[in-house]
Coordinates of C-alpha atoms and ligand atoms in Angstrom, one line a residue:
X25 CA 12.5 26.5 -10.2
X26 CA 11.9 23.1 -9.9
X27 CA 9.2 21.9 -7.4
X28 CA 10.0 21.2 -3.4
X29 CA 10.9 17.6 -3.1
X30 CA 7.6 15.3 -1.7
X31 CA 6.5 12.3 -0.1
X32 CA 3.2 11.2 0.2
X33 CA 2.5 7.5 1.3
X34 CA -0.6 5.1 2.3
X35 CA -1.3 2.5 4.8
X36 CA -4.7 0.9 3.3
X37 CA -8.3 1.8 2.9
X38 CA -11.5 0.3 3.8
X39 CA -13.8 0.3 6.0
X40 CA -11.8 2.5 8.9
X41 CA -14.5 3.2 11.1
X42 CA -14.4 6.6 13.7
X43 CA -16.2 3.9 16.0
X44 CA -14.5 1.5 15.8
X45 CA -11.3 3.1 16.0
X46 CA -10.1 4.4 20.2
X47 CA -8.3 7.7 20.2
X48 CA -5.0 5.6 21.6
X49 CA -5.5 3.5 18.1
X50 CA -5.8 6.6 16.4
X51 CA -2.6 8.4 17.7
X52 CA -0.4 5.1 17.2
X53 CA -1.1 5.6 13.8
X54 CA -0.7 9.2 13.2
X55 CA 2.7 8.1 14.6
X56 CA 3.6 5.7 12.7
X57 CA 2.8 7.3 9.2
X58 CA 4.0 11.4 10.6
X59 CA 7.5 8.9 11.7
X60 CA 7.9 7.1 7.9
X61 CA 6.5 10.5 6.2
X62 CA 10.1 12.0 8.4
X63 CA 12.2 9.5 7.2
X64 CA 11.5 9.5 3.5
X65 CA 11.5 13.5 3.5
X66 CA 15.3 12.8 5.5
X67 CA 16.1 10.9 1.9
X68 CA 15.2 13.5 -0.1
X69 CA 16.2 16.5 2.0
X70 CA 20.0 14.8 2.1
X71 CA 19.7 14.9 -2.2
X72 CA 18.4 11.1 -2.3
X73 CA 16.1 9.9 -5.3
X74 CA 12.3 9.3 -5.3
X75 CA 13.4 5.5 -6.0
X76 CA 15.2 5.7 -2.7
X77 CA 12.8 7.7 -0.4
X78 CA 9.9 5.4 -1.5
X79 CA 12.4 2.0 -1.3
X80 CA 12.9 3.3 1.9
X81 CA 9.6 4.5 3.3
X82 CA 7.9 1.5 2.0
X83 CA 10.6 -1.1 3.9
X84 CA 9.5 0.8 6.6
X85 CA 5.6 0.4 6.6
X86 CA 6.4 -3.5 5.5
X87 CA 8.1 -3.6 9.0
X88 CA 5.7 -2.1 11.4
X89 CA 3.0 -4.3 12.4
X90 CA 0.1 -1.5 12.0
X91 CA 0.0 -1.9 8.3
X92 CA -1.1 -5.1 6.2
X93 CA 2.5 -6.0 4.9
X94 CA 5.5 -7.5 5.5
X95 CA 5.2 -8.4 9.1
X96 CA 1.4 -7.9 9.8
X97 CA 0.8 -9.7 6.4
X98 CA -3.2 -10.7 6.4
X99 CA -4.1 -14.9 6.1
X100 CA -4.9 -17.0 2.8
X101 CA -7.4 -19.1 2.8
X102 CA -4.5 -21.9 3.0
X103 CA -3.8 -19.7 6.7
X104 CA 0.0 -18.8 5.1
X105 CA 1.4 -15.4 4.1
X106 CA 1.7 -14.6 0.4
X107 CA 3.7 -11.1 -0.4
X108 CA 3.8 -8.6 -3.7
X109 CA 4.9 -6.0 -4.1
X110 CA 6.8 -3.7 -7.0
X111 CA 8.5 -0.8 -7.9
X112 CA 8.6 1.7 -10.7
X113 CA 11.3 4.7 -11.8
X114 CA 9.7 7.3 -13.4
X115 CA 12.9 9.0 -14.9
X116 CA 13.8 5.6 -16.8
X117 CA 10.2 4.0 -16.5
X118 CA 12.5 0.6 -15.4
X119 CA 10.4 -1.3 -12.5
X120 CA 10.7 -4.0 -10.7
X121 CA 7.7 -6.7 -9.4
X122 CA 7.5 -9.7 -7.2
X123 CA 4.5 -12.3 -6.3
X124 CA 3.7 -14.8 -3.5
X125 CA 6.7 -14.4 -1.4
X126 CA 6.7 -16.2 1.7
X127 CA 9.8 -15.6 2.9
X128 CA 11.7 -12.6 1.5
X129 CA 11.2 -10.4 4.8
X130 CA 11.1 -6.9 2.8
X131 CA 9.7 -7.3 -0.3
X132 CA 10.1 -4.0 -1.7
X133 CA 13.5 -4.6 -2.0
X134 CA 13.5 -7.5 -3.4
X135 CA 11.0 -5.4 -6.5
X136 CA 14.2 -3.2 -5.6
X137 CA 16.6 -5.8 -6.8
X138 CA 14.4 -7.1 -10.1
X139 CA 14.6 -3.0 -11.4
X140 CA 18.1 -2.8 -10.2
X141 CA 19.7 -5.8 -11.8
X142 CA 17.2 -7.9 -13.5
X143 CA 16.6 -7.8 -17.4
X144 CA 12.9 -9.4 -16.0
X145 CA 10.5 -6.9 -14.6
X146 CA 8.7 -9.6 -12.3
X147 CA 9.5 -12.7 -10.9
X148 CA 6.4 -15.1 -8.2
X149 CA 6.7 -17.5 -6.6
X150 CA 9.7 -19.9 -6.1
X151 CA 11.7 -17.8 -8.5
X152 CA 11.3 -15.0 -6.9
X153 CA 12.6 -15.9 -3.6
X154 CA 15.4 -17.6 -5.4
X155 CA 15.9 -14.5 -7.2
X156 CA 15.8 -12.8 -3.6
X157 CA 18.4 -15.4 -2.0
X158 CA 20.9 -14.5 -4.8
X159 CA 20.9 -10.9 -4.4
X160 CA 21.5 -11.3 -0.2
X161 CA 18.6 -10.3 0.8
X162 CA 17.1 -11.5 4.5
X163 CA 15.1 -14.1 5.1
X164 CA 12.8 -14.8 7.9
X165 CA 10.8 -17.8 9.1
X166 CA 7.4 -17.6 7.4
X167 CA 5.7 -16.9 11.3
X168 CA 8.0 -13.6 11.1
X169 CA 4.5 -12.3 9.8
X170 CA 2.2 -13.6 11.9
X171 CA 0.5 -11.6 14.3
X172 CA -2.2 -12.7 16.5
X173 CA -4.9 -9.7 15.5
X174 CA -4.3 -10.6 11.9
X175 CA -5.1 -13.6 12.7
X176 CA -8.1 -13.2 14.3
X177 CA -9.1 -11.2 11.6
X178 CA -8.8 -14.3 9.2
X179 CA -10.8 -17.0 11.7
X180 CA -13.7 -14.2 12.1
X181 CA -13.1 -14.0 7.6
X182 CA -14.0 -17.8 7.3
X183 CA -17.2 -17.9 8.5
X184 CA -17.6 -15.0 6.2
X185 CA -17.8 -16.4 2.2
X186 CA -14.6 -14.3 -0.1
X187 CA -11.9 -12.5 0.4
X188 CA -12.0 -9.2 2.8
X189 CA -9.9 -5.7 1.9
X190 CA -7.8 -5.6 5.4
X191 CA -9.9 -2.4 7.4
X192 CA -13.1 -4.0 6.4
X193 CA -12.0 -7.7 8.2
X194 CA -11.1 -5.7 11.1
X195 CA -14.0 -3.8 11.7
X196 CA -16.5 -6.4 10.9
X197 CA -14.1 -8.4 13.1
X198 CA -14.3 -6.1 15.9
X199 CA -18.4 -4.5 15.9
X200 CA -19.8 -8.6 15.3
X201 CA -17.5 -9.3 18.8
X202 CA -19.2 -5.9 20.2
X203 CA -23.1 -6.7 18.9
X204 CA -22.3 -10.5 21.2
X205 CA -21.3 -8.9 24.2
X206 CA -17.7 -11.0 23.9
X207 CA -14.5 -9.7 24.2
X208 CA -13.5 -7.4 21.0
X209 CA -11.7 -10.6 19.5
X210 CA -9.5 -7.7 17.2
X211 CA -7.6 -5.5 19.2
X212 CA -9.0 -2.0 17.4
X213 CA -5.4 -0.6 18.5
X214 CA -4.1 -2.8 15.6
X215 CA -5.8 -2.6 12.0
X216 CA -3.9 -3.1 9.3
X217 CA -3.5 -1.6 5.8
X218 CA -1.4 -2.5 2.3
X219 CA 1.1 0.0 2.6
X220 CA 2.4 2.2 -0.9
X221 CA 4.6 5.8 -1.4
X222 CA 5.1 8.0 -4.3
X223 CA 7.8 10.9 -4.4
X224 CA 9.7 13.6 -6.3
X225 CA 13.1 14.5 -5.5
X226 CA 15.3 17.4 -6.0
X227 CA 15.6 16.7 -9.8
X228 CA 12.2 16.3 -11.2
X229 CA 12.1 12.6 -10.6
X230 CA 9.1 10.3 -9.6
X231 CA 8.7 7.4 -8.1
X232 CA 6.1 4.9 -6.9
X233 CA 6.4 1.4 -4.9
X234 CA 3.2 -0.3 -3.3
X235 CA 3.2 -3.5 -1.0
X236 CA 0.8 -5.8 0.2
X237 CA 0.1 -9.4 2.0
X238 CA -3.3 -8.7 0.3
X239 CA -6.5 -9.8 0.8
X240 CA -7.9 -11.1 3.9
X241 CA -8.5 -15.4 3.0
X242 CA -7.4 -14.5 -0.4
X243 CA -7.2 -17.8 -2.1
X244 CA -3.9 -18.9 -2.3
X245 CA -2.2 -18.2 -5.7
X246 CA -4.0 -15.2 -6.4
X247 CA -2.1 -11.9 -6.7
X248 CA -4.0 -8.9 -6.4
X249 CA -2.9 -5.2 -8.2
X250 CA 0.0 -4.5 -6.2
X251 CA 2.7 -6.0 -7.7
X252 CA 0.9 -5.2 -11.0
X253 CA 2.6 -2.0 -13.7
X254 CA -0.1 -0.5 -14.6
X255 CA -2.8 -1.4 -11.8
X256 CA -1.3 -1.2 -8.4
X257 CA 1.7 1.4 -9.3
X258 CA 3.3 3.4 -11.9
X259 CA 5.6 6.2 -12.1
X260 CA 6.5 8.7 -14.9
X261 CA 8.0 11.7 -15.3
X262 CA 6.0 12.7 -17.6
X263 CA 2.5 12.2 -15.9
X264 CA 3.1 11.3 -12.4
X265 CA 3.6 8.8 -10.0
X266 CA 0.8 6.7 -8.1
X267 CA 0.0 3.4 -5.5
X268 CA -2.7 2.1 -4.9
X269 CA -5.0 0.3 -2.6
X270 CA -8.8 -1.3 -2.5
X271 CA -10.0 -4.3 -3.8
X272 CA -7.4 -5.2 -6.1
X273 CA -9.7 -7.5 -9.0
X274 CA -11.2 -4.4 -9.8
X275 CA -8.0 -1.9 -10.0
X276 CA -5.9 -4.9 -12.3
X277 CA -9.0 -4.7 -14.6
X278 CA -9.4 -1.0 -14.5
X279 CA -5.6 -0.5 -15.0
X280 CA -6.0 2.3 -12.5
X281 CA -2.4 3.8 -11.3
X282 CA -1.8 4.0 -15.3
X283 CA -5.4 5.4 -15.7
X284 CA -4.4 8.3 -14.3
X285 CA -1.2 8.5 -15.8
X286 CA -3.1 8.3 -19.0
X287 CA -5.8 10.8 -18.4
X288 CA -3.1 13.2 -17.7
X289 CA -1.2 12.9 -21.4
X290 CA -4.2 11.8 -23.3
X291 CA -6.8 14.2 -22.0
X292 CA -4.7 16.7 -20.8
X293 CA -6.6 16.8 -17.5
X294 CA -4.7 17.7 -14.2
X295 CA -3.3 15.2 -11.3
X296 CA -6.1 16.1 -9.1
X297 CA -9.0 15.7 -12.2
X298 CA -7.4 12.2 -13.3
X299 CA -7.3 10.8 -10.3
X300 CA -11.0 11.4 -8.9
X301 CA -12.3 10.5 -12.4
X302 CA -10.6 6.7 -11.5
X303 CA -11.5 6.6 -8.0
X304 CA -14.8 8.6 -7.6
X305 CA -16.2 8.1 -11.2
X306 CA -14.5 4.5 -12.8
X307 CA -13.8 2.2 -10.2
X308 CA -16.9 3.0 -8.4
X309 CA -18.8 1.4 -11.5
X310 CA -17.2 -2.5 -11.5
X311 CA -17.9 -1.8 -7.5
X312 CA -14.0 -1.2 -6.8
X313 CA -13.4 0.2 -3.6
X314 CA -10.4 1.4 -2.3
X315 CA -7.4 5.1 -3.2
X316 CA -4.8 5.8 -4.5
X317 CA -2.0 8.6 -3.5
X318 CA -0.2 10.2 -6.6
X319 CA 1.7 13.2 -7.0
X320 CA 3.3 15.0 -10.5
X321 CA 6.4 16.4 -11.6
X322 CA 5.4 19.9 -10.8
X323 CA 4.7 18.9 -6.6
X324 CA 1.3 18.8 -6.7
X325 CA -0.3 15.7 -4.4
X326 CA -3.6 14.0 -4.3
X327 CA -5.6 11.4 -2.0
X328 CA -8.9 10.4 -3.0
X329 CA -10.4 7.4 -1.7
X330 CA -14.0 6.1 -1.8
X331 CA -14.1 4.3 0.8
X332 CA -14.9 5.3 4.5
X333 CA -11.2 6.1 5.4
X334 CA -7.7 6.1 4.5
X335 CA -4.3 6.1 6.5
X336 CA -2.5 8.9 4.8
X337 CA -0.3 11.1 4.5
X338 CA 2.4 13.6 2.5
X339 CA 5.2 15.6 3.8
X340 CA 7.4 18.6 1.5
X341 CA 10.6 19.1 2.5
X342 CA 11.4 21.8 5.0
X343 CA 7.6 21.4 6.2
X344 CA 5.5 19.4 8.7
X345 CA 4.1 15.8 7.9
X346 CA 0.3 15.9 7.4
X347 CA -1.0 12.8 8.1
X348 CA -5.0 11.8 7.6
X349 CA -7.3 8.7 8.5
X350 CA -10.8 9.3 8.0
X351 CA -13.0 12.0 5.6
X352 CA -12.0 15.3 6.8
Ligands
LIG22 N1 -5.0 -4.1 -3.0 C1 -4.4 -4.9 -2.1 C2 -4.9 -6.3 -3.0 O1 -6.1 -6.6 -3.7 C3 -5.1 -4.6 -1.1 C4 -5.6 -3.8 -0.2 O2 -5.2 -2.6 -0.7 O3 -5.6 -3.7 0.7 O4 -4.0 -7.2 -2.9

């Protein structure tokens, strides 16, 4: 008998402290994750493919300003938005990705079109936008991606050196403003996070998708793990589907998403053991912070992270959606 279809999501990982989050904000995150899980669940319940379920879930996450992808994406050091996304089909190993787009409303849709119609796997910058335009995808003015909370977060990050994970930036800003007694420059109800989805459908196929604005104050032109197949996204029916979130450079160096699959294939590890090894042992060795979500062909789900929190959840068809933020 085939496993019950299931979808899992993440909305980013980082320093997500209970103390810096109001009950109201928590409720909003749980509600957003729950609604989007149910939308993905419906696709799967109606016999839709894992690929369609993750495309739809990530599209909805991109449209939600609570998360760092699409509307609500972080700012680059140049004060712009550069968006990355990827998607992979575990049944065929087809993949699509785009990076550094500035006007495509839903980067995951562009990645999906690359998977569906292009002989190539990845487009970047102007070429990616030309591809998306030729595919008739929706374009927006770059100001569509701007949110005041993200802008404030960027102003704070500019005073520090380097790049910040979105949740770290939001938490730091909130804490500093409390310390100085100023009004909180970041509405704690509006923290954001990179997004991803993995799913198993009724036919036993797996898929994964990831989408992000990247890291706050990243250098213009910087590409993280999210659009890189094998680093931020990977799916193979023989093993698992994985979407990651965290300090992208380390996930690239560790080929994090593929490594989960490889450890299942070559070492015979279970999904959970392989994912734990990557997130709790290998990534920390090179200072890699973050987490991942993964599902295998038996419907096992694992959501490990090595930060204080990760917005996450999963829903099996016919069952209640489960959502979480902090370590239990
Ligand atoms: N992994 C993303 C990047 O490096 C950031 C994140 O997950 O928040 O672009």
